[in-house]
Coordinates of C-alpha atoms in Angstrom, one line a residue:
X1 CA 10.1 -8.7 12.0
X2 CA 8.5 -11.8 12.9
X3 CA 6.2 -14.5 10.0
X4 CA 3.3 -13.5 11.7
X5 CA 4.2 -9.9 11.3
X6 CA 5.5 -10.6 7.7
X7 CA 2.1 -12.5 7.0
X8 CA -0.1 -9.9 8.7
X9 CA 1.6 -7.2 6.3
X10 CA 1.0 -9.9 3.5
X11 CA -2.8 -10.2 4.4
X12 CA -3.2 -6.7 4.4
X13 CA -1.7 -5.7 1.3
X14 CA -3.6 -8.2 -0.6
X15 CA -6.9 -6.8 1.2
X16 CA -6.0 -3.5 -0.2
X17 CA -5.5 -5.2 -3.6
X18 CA -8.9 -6.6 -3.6
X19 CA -10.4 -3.3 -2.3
X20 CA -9.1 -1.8 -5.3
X21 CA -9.6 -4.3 -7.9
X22 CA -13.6 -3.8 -6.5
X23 CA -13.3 -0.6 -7.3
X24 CA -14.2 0.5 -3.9
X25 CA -12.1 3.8 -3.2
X26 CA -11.7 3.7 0.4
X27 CA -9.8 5.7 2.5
X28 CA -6.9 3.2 3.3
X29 CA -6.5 2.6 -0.2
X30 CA -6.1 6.1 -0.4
X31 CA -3.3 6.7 1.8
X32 CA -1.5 3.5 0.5
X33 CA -2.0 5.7 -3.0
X34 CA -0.4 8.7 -1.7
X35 CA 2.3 6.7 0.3
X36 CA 3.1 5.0 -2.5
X37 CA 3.1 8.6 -5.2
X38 CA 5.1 10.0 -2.2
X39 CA 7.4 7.4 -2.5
X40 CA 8.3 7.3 -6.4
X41 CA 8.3 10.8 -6.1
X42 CA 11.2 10.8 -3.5
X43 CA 13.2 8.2 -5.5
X44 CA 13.1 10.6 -8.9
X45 CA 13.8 13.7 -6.8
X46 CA 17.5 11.2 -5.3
X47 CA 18.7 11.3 -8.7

């Protein structure tokens, strides 16, 4: 992966950050949620 890519993931992580910290439930921040639930989820369920 290139910066730019690295720093374009960076920019829009911290965007989602700052969409949730405002409290604003949007649908991206959504999906990120469940990505991130469906993630934890599949670590615990490894061991």
């Amino acid at each position: 992966m290139t910066k730019a890519g690295l720093w374009g993931m960076d920019e829009w992580i911290g965007a989602m950050d700052e969409k949730w910290k405002g409290g604003l439930f949007t649908f991206g921040g959504l999906l990120t949620f469940c990505a991130n639930a469906m993630f934890l989820v599949g670590l615990i369920d490894d061991f």
